[in-house]
């Protein structure tokens, strides 16, 4: 639901990098899906750590950088 809302705001604001952003969202969901499936099979601490590392990376690189960039472009609607 979050990604769809975010992408709708980008479409509305004619965000230049929308396709890249949608691809990044898809990549994250694909990676999380694979890790979730692997975790369901083994429930290993290593996979748990991979999930935490992936989400930490996403927070640092995507949310705090990429999302802040489009927020500046699209304005207060994204808050």
C-alpha positions as semicolon CSV with decimal commas, in nm:
position;residue;x (nm);y (nm);z (nm)
1;X;0,000;0,000;0,000
2;X;0,282;0,243;0,083
3;X;0,463;0,194;-0,247
4;X;0,142;0,234;-0,446
5;X;0,060;0,562;-0,266
6;X;0,410;0,692;-0,316
7;X;0,414;0,598;-0,684
8;X;0,071;0,761;-0,737
9;X;0,205;1,087;-0,592
10;X;0,503;1,064;-0,824
11;X;0,278;1,008;-1,126
12;X;0,064;1,304;-1,024
13;X;0,374;1,521;-0,990
14;X;0,524;1,390;-1,316
15;X;0,837;1,277;-1,132
16;X;1,118;1,225;-1,383
17;X;1,260;0,913;-1,216
18;X;0,933;0,729;-1,156
19;X;1,031;0,421;-1,360
20;X;1,357;0,385;-1,166
21;X;1,171;0,425;-0,839
22;X;0,914;0,161;-0,931
23;X;1,196;-0,074;-1,029
24;X;1,368;-0,017;-0,693
25;X;1,045;-0,096;-0,509
26;X;1,005;-0,414;-0,712
27;X;1,364;-0,518;-0,645
28;X;1,316;-0,474;-0,270
29;X;0,994;-0,673;-0,267
30;X;1,157;-0,948;-0,472
31;X;1,457;-0,968;-0,239
32;X;1,239;-0,968;0,071
33;X;1,015;-1,233;-0,081
34;X;1,311;-1,459;-0,149
35;X;1,451;-1,407;0,199
36;X;1,111;-1,471;0,355
37;X;1,074;-1,795;0,162
38;X;1,423;-1,904;0,266
39;X;1,350;-1,815;0,628
40;X;1,028;-2,016;0,626
41;X;1,230;-2,321;0,521
42;X;1,513;-2,291;0,774
43;X;1,439;-2,006;1,019
44;X;1,814;-1,950;1,042
45;X;1,972;-1,655;1,224
46;X;2,180;-1,587;0,912
47;X;1,869;-1,521;0,707
48;X;1,726;-1,303;0,984
49;X;2,045;-1,101;0,972
50;X;2,021;-1,070;0,592
51;X;1,667;-0,934;0,629
52;X;1,778;-0,681;0,889
53;X;2,074;-0,575;0,675
54;X;1,857;-0,536;0,365
55;X;1,601;-0,324;0,550
56;X;1,875;-0,115;0,712
57;X;2,031;-0,053;0,372
58;X;1,689;0,039;0,232
59;X;1,630;0,284;0,514
60;X;1,969;0,448;0,473
61;X;2,000;0,454;0,095
62;X;1,647;0,467;-0,034
63;X;1,427;0,636;0,223
64;X;1,676;0,887;0,359
65;X;1,825;0,976;0,019
66;X;1,608;0,884;-0,277
67;X;1,272;0,950;-0,114
68;X;1,394;1,281;0,026
69;X;1,497;1,381;-0,326
70;X;1,150;1,332;-0,471
71;X;0,994;1,497;-0,169
72;X;1,188;1,812;-0,249
73;X;1,067;1,793;-0,610
74;X;0,701;1,716;-0,539
75;X;0,658;1,935;-0,234
76;X;0,440;1,905;0,073
77;X;0,196;1,652;-0,076
78;X;0,444;1,378;0,009
79;X;0,459;1,453;0,382
